[in-house]
Amino acid sequence: MRKGDAVADFDFAEAMDILHRTPAVLDEWLRGLSDEWVMQDEGPETFSPYDVVGHLVHGEKADWIGRARIILEEGEGRTFDPFDRFAMYEESKGKTLPDLLDEFAALRAENLVALEAMELTGEELDRTGTHPELGTVTLSQLLATWTVHDLSHIAQIARVMAKQYKDEAGPWREYIPLLDR
Amino acid sequence: MRKGDAVADFDFAEAMDILHRTPAVLDEWLRGLSDEWVMQDEGPETFSPYDVVGHLVHGEKADWIGRARIILEEGEGRTFDPFDRFAMYEESKGKTLPDLLDEFAALRAENLVALEAMELTGEELDRTGTHPELGTVTLSQLLATWTVHDLSHIAQIARVMAKQYKDEAGPWREYIPLLDR
């Protein structure tokens, strides 16, 4: 394989390819793992792997696709509703991790069907909306961020689980910067 | 689900549960992704997702299980051979990412069968070996590190791919620390 060109510039199909995969990746990784792995976080107001999946579920309901529709239908005049990063602390109550993985997979599939059905043109990808804190953003920036948000939370899950073996790794700890991040 | 106790203290079964899953996680995530996603790295002497999978393959051949055997059979008297972190730059040549994913899955499965067949006791997990740079290490530290090493490279793959959208995310970049790590 050759060293590829950078993805550089937002490419809708490339982004979709990541967005489609995340539910199955999380499922292979987390379903059936013990609570010891999935319920630990990094301290107050941080996320356990279980919290992350709940947070992703909330994003499918309250964030990405809804904001895409606002940009396309209402433009900059209608500021996005603020997104509650901690909504899952309440919303996940009573749900198991397998429940959340199922819910995430179903919502993500549904949202990507809706997104693909929009058949977005380059002109539409450049349309703008108003973020409550960040100001003007484009639809392509929203979709790129959705993609990066998945990847960022995968990295977070890996870090949170790895840290459980911070001491257990003994002297090897110094070779693994993730353990002290 | 309750907030779990920390994994705290090395638990063989817990570690195995992560080690068993990594090949399928990487397969769901990376097989069939475009070169644009999998062949980019972070600069000289850094790893692309493709490089990471090659590095994991090399670890299955030259690192973990071999060192476990040295600890059990020869103890501290026989210093481990140094591990070449960059061996995959040569070793992966001519192989596709799907080749490497297949190879990793096969080697990992084989190594975990061998590891389980050792039926390690607590006394054996406490046995020691000599790392060429780190000095005395225990078998349980080796196995914890193997586990953490998987998780660390999953986080790395997520980071490397996410960085491709550093600019594409626009103003959202400031919300995603991973993009500037």
Short mmCIF file of C-alpha atoms in Angstrom, two decimals:
data_model
loop_
_atom_site.label_atom_id
_atom_site.label_comp_id
_atom_site.label_asym_id
_atom_site.label_seq_id
_atom_site.Cartn_x
_atom_site.Cartn_y
_atom_site.Cartn_z
CA MET A 1 0.00 0.00 0.00
CA ARG A 2 1.19 3.47 -0.71
CA LYS A 3 1.34 6.31 1.77
CA GLY A 4 -2.00 7.93 1.02
CA ASP A 5 -2.77 11.54 0.42
CA ALA A 6 -4.29 13.27 3.39
CA VAL A 7 -8.08 13.11 3.54
CA ALA A 8 -7.67 16.89 3.35
CA ASP A 9 -10.79 18.83 2.57
CA PHE A 10 -14.02 17.38 3.76
CA ASP A 11 -15.21 14.39 1.76
CA PHE A 12 -18.74 13.29 2.56
CA ALA A 13 -18.21 9.62 1.65
CA GLU A 14 -15.03 9.40 3.76
CA ALA A 15 -16.80 10.81 6.77
CA MET A 16 -19.75 8.48 6.34
CA ASP A 17 -17.40 5.53 6.25
CA ILE A 18 -16.24 6.33 9.78
CA LEU A 19 -19.69 7.27 11.08
CA HIS A 20 -21.18 3.98 9.86
CA ARG A 21 -18.57 1.88 11.63
CA THR A 22 -18.55 3.29 15.15
CA PRO A 23 -21.51 1.33 16.55
CA ALA A 24 -20.04 -2.03 15.49
CA VAL A 25 -16.59 -1.07 16.79
CA LEU A 26 -18.01 -0.23 20.21
CA ASP A 27 -20.12 -3.36 20.20
CA GLU A 28 -17.17 -5.67 19.50
CA TRP A 29 -15.14 -3.92 22.13
CA LEU A 30 -17.50 -3.33 25.03
CA ARG A 31 -20.50 -5.69 24.95
CA GLY A 32 -20.07 -8.26 27.69
CA LEU A 33 -17.03 -6.67 29.31
CA SER A 34 -17.19 -6.68 33.10
CA ASP A 35 -18.39 -3.66 35.04
CA GLU A 36 -14.82 -3.32 36.29
CA TRP A 37 -13.80 -2.25 32.78
CA VAL A 38 -16.84 -0.29 31.67
CA MET A 39 -18.06 1.55 34.77
CA GLN A 40 -14.84 3.28 35.84
CA ASP A 41 -14.24 6.91 34.98
CA GLU A 42 -11.37 9.37 35.56
CA GLY A 43 -12.98 11.32 38.41
CA PRO A 44 -15.84 13.84 38.82
CA GLU A 45 -17.47 15.02 35.59
CA THR A 46 -15.51 12.51 33.52
CA PHE A 47 -16.91 9.65 31.48
CA SER A 48 -16.72 5.91 31.96
CA PRO A 49 -17.02 3.79 28.78
CA TYR A 50 -20.67 3.30 29.79
CA ASP A 51 -21.11 7.09 30.07
CA VAL A 52 -19.49 7.58 26.65
CA VAL A 53 -21.98 5.30 24.95
CA GLY A 54 -24.84 7.14 26.68
CA HIS A 55 -23.34 10.43 25.53
CA LEU A 56 -23.16 9.16 21.96
CA VAL A 57 -26.81 8.09 22.18
CA HIS A 58 -27.75 11.57 23.36
CA GLY A 59 -25.81 13.10 20.47
CA GLU A 60 -27.82 11.05 17.99
CA LYS A 61 -31.02 12.38 19.54
CA ALA A 62 -30.17 15.97 20.33
CA ASP A 63 -27.18 17.10 18.34
CA TRP A 64 -25.87 16.22 14.89
CA ILE A 65 -28.72 15.47 12.55
CA GLY A 66 -30.95 18.08 14.16
CA ARG A 67 -28.33 20.75 13.68
CA ALA A 68 -27.82 19.69 10.07
CA ARG A 69 -31.55 20.21 9.50
CA ILE A 70 -31.45 23.62 11.19
CA ILE A 71 -28.63 24.73 8.90
CA LEU A 72 -30.46 23.55 5.80
CA GLU A 73 -33.93 24.74 6.75
CA GLU A 74 -33.33 27.84 8.85
CA GLY A 75 -29.72 28.93 8.32
CA GLU A 76 -27.92 31.33 10.62
CA GLY A 77 -31.06 32.97 11.93
CA ARG A 78 -31.87 30.10 14.26
CA THR A 79 -29.10 29.48 16.81
CA PHE A 80 -28.61 25.80 17.73
CA ASP A 81 -29.94 24.68 21.09
CA PRO A 82 -27.03 24.17 23.50
CA PHE A 83 -25.99 20.52 23.79
CA ASP A 84 -25.87 19.02 27.29
CA ARG A 85 -22.65 17.01 27.48
CA PHE A 86 -23.75 15.44 30.73
CA ALA A 87 -27.34 14.56 29.81
CA MET A 88 -26.52 10.86 29.88
CA TYR A 89 -25.94 10.84 33.63
CA GLU A 90 -29.75 11.06 33.91
CA GLU A 91 -30.79 9.65 30.56
CA SER A 92 -28.90 6.36 30.88
CA LYS A 93 -30.39 5.55 34.28
CA GLY A 94 -31.85 2.06 34.41
CA LYS A 95 -30.23 1.09 31.12
CA THR A 96 -27.56 -1.53 30.73
CA LEU A 97 -24.57 -1.07 28.47
CA PRO A 98 -26.04 -3.58 25.95
CA ASP A 99 -29.25 -1.48 25.96
CA LEU A 100 -27.23 1.62 25.12
CA LEU A 101 -25.19 -0.13 22.43
CA ASP A 102 -28.43 -1.29 20.79
CA GLU A 103 -29.94 2.16 21.04
CA PHE A 104 -26.85 3.82 19.63
CA ALA A 105 -26.66 1.44 16.67
CA ALA A 106 -30.34 1.93 15.82
CA LEU A 107 -30.26 5.73 16.11
CA ARG A 108 -27.01 6.06 14.19
CA ALA A 109 -28.30 3.87 11.35
CA GLU A 110 -31.50 5.88 11.18
CA ASN A 111 -29.67 9.20 11.20
CA LEU A 112 -27.26 8.17 8.47
CA VAL A 113 -30.14 7.03 6.28
CA ALA A 114 -31.67 10.46 6.77
CA LEU A 115 -28.36 12.18 6.06
CA GLU A 116 -27.77 10.19 2.87
CA ALA A 117 -31.32 10.92 1.74
CA MET A 118 -30.51 14.64 1.86
CA GLU A 119 -28.17 14.11 -1.13
CA LEU A 120 -26.15 17.12 -0.07
CA THR A 121 -24.54 19.24 -2.75
CA GLY A 122 -21.29 21.16 -2.37
CA GLU A 123 -23.30 24.34 -2.07
CA GLU A 124 -25.36 22.86 0.76
CA LEU A 125 -22.23 21.63 2.58
CA ASP A 126 -21.02 25.24 2.61
CA ARG A 127 -24.22 26.59 4.15
CA THR A 128 -23.91 28.13 7.59
CA GLY A 129 -25.60 28.00 10.95
CA THR A 130 -25.06 29.63 14.32
CA HIS A 131 -23.52 27.74 17.22
CA PRO A 132 -24.47 29.20 20.63
CA GLU A 133 -20.81 29.56 21.68
CA LEU A 134 -18.72 29.20 18.53
CA GLY A 135 -20.70 31.46 16.20
CA THR A 136 -20.86 30.77 12.48
CA VAL A 137 -20.18 27.20 11.40
CA THR A 138 -20.73 25.36 8.12
CA LEU A 139 -22.59 22.13 7.48
CA SER A 140 -19.35 20.43 6.37
CA GLN A 141 -17.69 21.51 9.63
CA LEU A 142 -20.62 19.99 11.52
CA LEU A 143 -20.24 16.68 9.70
CA ALA A 144 -16.44 16.65 10.08
CA THR A 145 -16.91 17.30 13.80
CA TRP A 146 -19.44 14.50 14.13
CA THR A 147 -16.80 12.15 12.66
CA VAL A 148 -13.98 13.42 14.85
CA HIS A 149 -16.26 13.28 17.89
CA ASP A 150 -16.69 9.52 17.38
CA LEU A 151 -12.93 9.04 17.08
CA SER A 152 -12.26 11.23 20.08
CA HIS A 153 -14.57 9.17 22.27
CA ILE A 154 -13.03 5.92 21.06
CA ALA A 155 -9.66 7.30 22.16
CA GLN A 156 -11.21 8.31 25.49
CA ILE A 157 -12.60 4.82 26.13
CA ALA A 158 -9.19 3.31 25.40
CA ARG A 159 -7.51 5.78 27.77
CA VAL A 160 -10.00 5.26 30.60
CA MET A 161 -9.68 1.49 30.42
CA ALA A 162 -5.89 1.58 30.06
CA LYS A 163 -5.53 3.71 33.19
CA GLN A 164 -6.89 0.87 35.27
CA TYR A 165 -3.56 -0.84 34.71
CA LYS A 166 -1.44 2.21 35.44
CA ASP A 167 0.10 0.51 38.47
CA GLU A 168 -0.26 -3.05 37.21
CA ALA A 169 2.04 -2.31 34.24
CA GLY A 170 4.87 -1.64 36.70
CA PRO A 171 8.02 -0.16 35.14
CA TRP A 172 6.50 -0.30 31.63
CA ARG A 173 4.34 2.66 32.59
CA GLU A 174 6.99 5.06 31.37
CA TYR A 175 6.71 3.65 27.84
CA ILE A 176 2.96 4.31 27.63
CA PRO A 177 2.22 8.04 27.82
CA LEU A 178 -1.52 7.34 27.61
CA LEU A 179 -1.45 6.09 31.21
CA ASP A 180 -0.52 9.53 32.50
CA ARG A 181 -2.61 11.67 30.19
CA MET B 1 -25.55 -0.63 36.28
CA ARG B 2 -23.57 0.35 39.29
CA LYS B 3 -20.30 2.27 39.33
CA GLY B 4 -17.89 -0.67 39.41
CA ASP B 5 -14.92 -1.25 41.59
CA ALA B 6 -11.63 -0.56 39.88
CA VAL B 7 -10.11 -3.53 38.10
CA ALA B 8 -7.32 -2.89 40.61
CA ASP B 9 -4.75 -5.60 40.96
CA PHE B 10 -4.05 -7.65 37.91
CA ASP B 11 -6.80 -10.12 37.06
CA PHE B 12 -5.86 -12.62 34.38
CA ALA B 13 -9.40 -13.15 33.10
CA GLU B 14 -10.04 -9.39 32.84
CA ALA B 15 -6.88 -8.88 30.83
CA MET B 16 -7.70 -11.79 28.53
CA ASP B 17 -11.11 -10.29 27.87
CA ILE B 18 -9.47 -7.21 26.35
CA LEU B 19 -6.71 -9.12 24.55
CA HIS B 20 -9.24 -11.41 22.86
CA ARG B 21 -11.29 -8.52 21.50
CA THR B 22 -8.67 -6.29 19.90
CA PRO B 23 -8.42 -8.08 16.51
CA ALA B 24 -12.18 -7.90 15.92
CA VAL B 25 -12.33 -4.27 17.03
CA LEU B 26 -9.61 -3.31 14.55
CA ASP B 27 -11.25 -5.36 11.83
CA GLU B 28 -14.65 -3.69 12.21
CA TRP B 29 -12.98 -0.32 12.28
CA LEU B 30 -10.30 -0.45 9.59
CA ARG B 31 -10.97 -3.18 7.02
CA GLY B 32 -12.07 -1.53 3.80
CA LEU B 33 -11.38 2.05 4.88
CA SER B 34 -9.73 4.12 2.16
CA ASP B 35 -5.97 4.65 2.07
CA GLU B 36 -6.68 8.28 2.90
CA TRP B 37 -7.73 7.16 6.41
CA VAL B 38 -5.34 4.30 7.06
CA MET B 39 -2.04 5.35 5.45
CA GLN B 40 -1.57 8.76 7.06
CA ASP B 41 0.74 9.18 10.05
CA GLU B 42 1.73 12.10 12.29
CA GLY B 43 5.19 12.72 10.77
CA PRO B 44 8.58 10.96 10.75
CA GLU B 45 8.87 7.90 13.02
CA THR B 46 5.15 7.96 13.80
CA PHE B 47 2.59 5.31 12.96
CA SER B 48 -0.29 5.30 10.50
CA PRO B 49 -3.21 2.97 11.34
CA TYR B 50 -1.62 0.57 8.83
CA ASP B 51 1.71 0.81 10.67
CA VAL B 52 0.00 0.18 14.01
CA VAL B 53 -1.51 -3.08 12.81
CA GLY B 54 1.90 -4.16 11.48
CA HIS B 55 3.44 -3.24 14.83
CA LEU B 56 0.84 -5.33 16.66
CA VAL B 57 1.62 -8.26 14.34
CA HIS B 58 5.32 -7.92 15.17
CA GLY B 59 4.50 -7.87 18.88
CA GLU B 60 2.65 -11.17 18.56
CA LYS B 61 5.71 -12.69 16.92
CA ALA B 62 8.58 -11.12 18.83
CA ASP B 63 7.40 -9.74 22.13
CA TRP B 64 4.69 -10.80 24.55
CA ILE B 65 4.31 -14.55 24.56
CA GLY B 66 8.01 -15.09 24.00
CA ARG B 67 8.87 -12.96 27.00
CA ALA B 68 6.28 -14.79 29.10
CA ARG B 69 8.02 -18.06 28.24
CA ILE B 70 11.44 -16.60 29.09
CA ILE B 71 10.19 -15.53 32.52
CA LEU B 72 8.71 -18.95 33.22
CA GLU B 73 11.51 -21.04 31.80
CA GLU B 74 14.63 -18.98 32.39
CA GLY B 75 13.78 -16.27 34.92
CA GLU B 76 15.89 -13.18 35.48
CA GLY B 77 19.11 -14.74 34.20
CA ARG B 78 18.09 -14.36 30.56
CA THR B 79 17.51 -10.72 29.59
CA PHE B 80 14.73 -10.24 27.02
CA ASP B 81 15.79 -9.48 23.48
CA PRO B 82 15.16 -5.78 22.73
CA PHE B 83 11.92 -5.19 20.85
CA ASP B 84 12.13 -3.24 17.60
CA ARG B 85 9.24 -0.78 17.63
CA PHE B 86 9.81 0.05 13.98
CA ALA B 87 10.24 -3.46 12.60
CA MET B 88 6.94 -3.22 10.73
CA TYR B 89 8.26 -0.54 8.37
CA GLU B 90 10.17 -3.41 6.69
CA GLU B 91 8.06 -6.37 7.76
CA SER B 92 4.76 -5.05 6.41
CA LYS B 93 6.15 -4.35 2.95
CA GLY B 94 4.02 -5.85 0.22
CA LYS B 95 1.18 -6.61 2.61
CA THR B 96 -2.22 -4.96 2.47
CA LEU B 97 -4.06 -3.84 5.56
CA PRO B 98 -6.50 -6.77 5.23
CA ASP B 99 -3.48 -9.12 5.11
CA LEU B 100 -2.17 -7.62 8.35
CA LEU B 101 -5.57 -7.77 10.04
CA ASP B 102 -5.84 -11.45 9.16
CA GLU B 103 -2.33 -12.13 10.36
CA PHE B 104 -2.87 -10.27 13.61
CA ALA B 105 -6.12 -12.13 14.35
CA ALA B 106 -4.53 -15.52 13.68
CA LEU B 107 -1.39 -14.85 15.73
CA ARG B 108 -3.28 -13.33 18.63
CA ALA B 109 -5.70 -16.27 18.78
CA GLU B 110 -2.82 -18.72 18.74
CA ASN B 111 -0.91 -16.83 21.42
CA LEU B 112 -3.90 -16.61 23.73
CA VAL B 113 -4.54 -20.33 23.38
CA ALA B 114 -0.92 -20.88 24.39
CA LEU B 115 -1.24 -18.43 27.27
CA GLU B 116 -4.41 -20.06 28.58
CA ALA B 117 -2.81 -23.48 28.29
CA MET B 118 -0.13 -22.32 30.74
CA GLU B 119 -2.79 -22.25 33.48
CA LEU B 120 -0.76 -19.67 35.33
CA THR B 121 -0.86 -19.70 39.12
CA GLY B 122 -0.53 -16.64 41.34
CA GLU B 123 3.01 -17.71 42.15
CA GLU B 124 3.86 -17.87 38.45
CA LEU B 125 2.34 -14.44 37.79
CA ASP B 126 4.73 -13.04 40.38
CA ARG B 127 7.81 -14.53 38.76
CA THR B 128 10.36 -12.11 37.39
CA GLY B 129 12.37 -11.51 34.27
CA THR B 130 14.87 -8.92 33.11
CA HIS B 131 13.93 -6.21 30.64
CA PRO B 132 16.92 -4.82 28.73
CA GLU B 133 16.12 -1.23 29.74
CA LEU B 134 13.62 -1.43 32.60
CA GLY B 135 15.29 -4.11 34.70
CA THR B 136 13.24 -6.49 36.82
CA VAL B 137 9.64 -6.99 35.78
CA THR B 138 7.02 -9.57 36.74
CA LEU B 139 4.94 -11.80 34.52
CA SER B 140 1.75 -10.07 35.66
CA GLN B 141 3.30 -6.70 34.71
CA LEU B 142 4.09 -8.11 31.28
CA LEU B 143 0.50 -9.27 30.78
CA ALA B 144 -0.96 -5.99 32.08
CA THR B 145 1.32 -4.12 29.70
CA TRP B 146 0.26 -6.29 26.77
CA THR B 147 -3.33 -5.31 27.53
CA VAL B 148 -2.57 -1.62 27.94
CA HIS B 149 -0.46 -1.69 24.79
CA ASP B 150 -3.52 -2.77 22.77
CA LEU B 151 -5.61 0.02 24.28
CA SER B 152 -2.89 2.58 23.75
CA HIS B 153 -2.65 1.75 20.06
CA ILE B 154 -6.42 1.90 19.64
CA ALA B 155 -6.27 5.41 21.10
CA GLN B 156 -3.41 6.24 18.73
CA ILE B 157 -5.35 5.09 15.66
CA ALA B 158 -8.30 7.22 16.72
CA ARG B 159 -6.03 10.23 17.21
CA VAL B 160 -4.21 9.83 13.90
CA MET B 161 -7.46 9.54 11.96
CA ALA B 162 -9.13 12.38 13.86
CA LYS B 163 -6.26 14.74 13.07
CA GLN B 164 -7.08 14.55 9.40
CA TYR B 165 -10.10 16.69 10.19
CA LYS B 166 -8.24 19.18 12.37
CA ASP B 167 -8.99 21.99 9.92
CA GLU B 168 -12.22 20.56 8.55
CA ALA B 169 -13.84 20.74 12.00
CA GLY B 170 -13.49 24.53 11.89
CA PRO B 171 -14.26 26.33 15.16
CA TRP B 172 -15.22 23.04 16.86
CA ARG B 173 -11.52 22.19 17.02
CA GLU B 174 -11.23 23.93 20.38
CA TYR B 175 -13.72 21.46 21.89
CA ILE B 176 -11.72 18.40 20.85
CA PRO B 177 -8.33 18.34 22.61
CA LEU B 178 -7.39 15.14 20.76
CA LEU B 179 -6.92 17.17 17.57
CA ASP B 180 -4.00 19.06 19.08
CA ARG B 181 -2.38 16.27 21.05
#
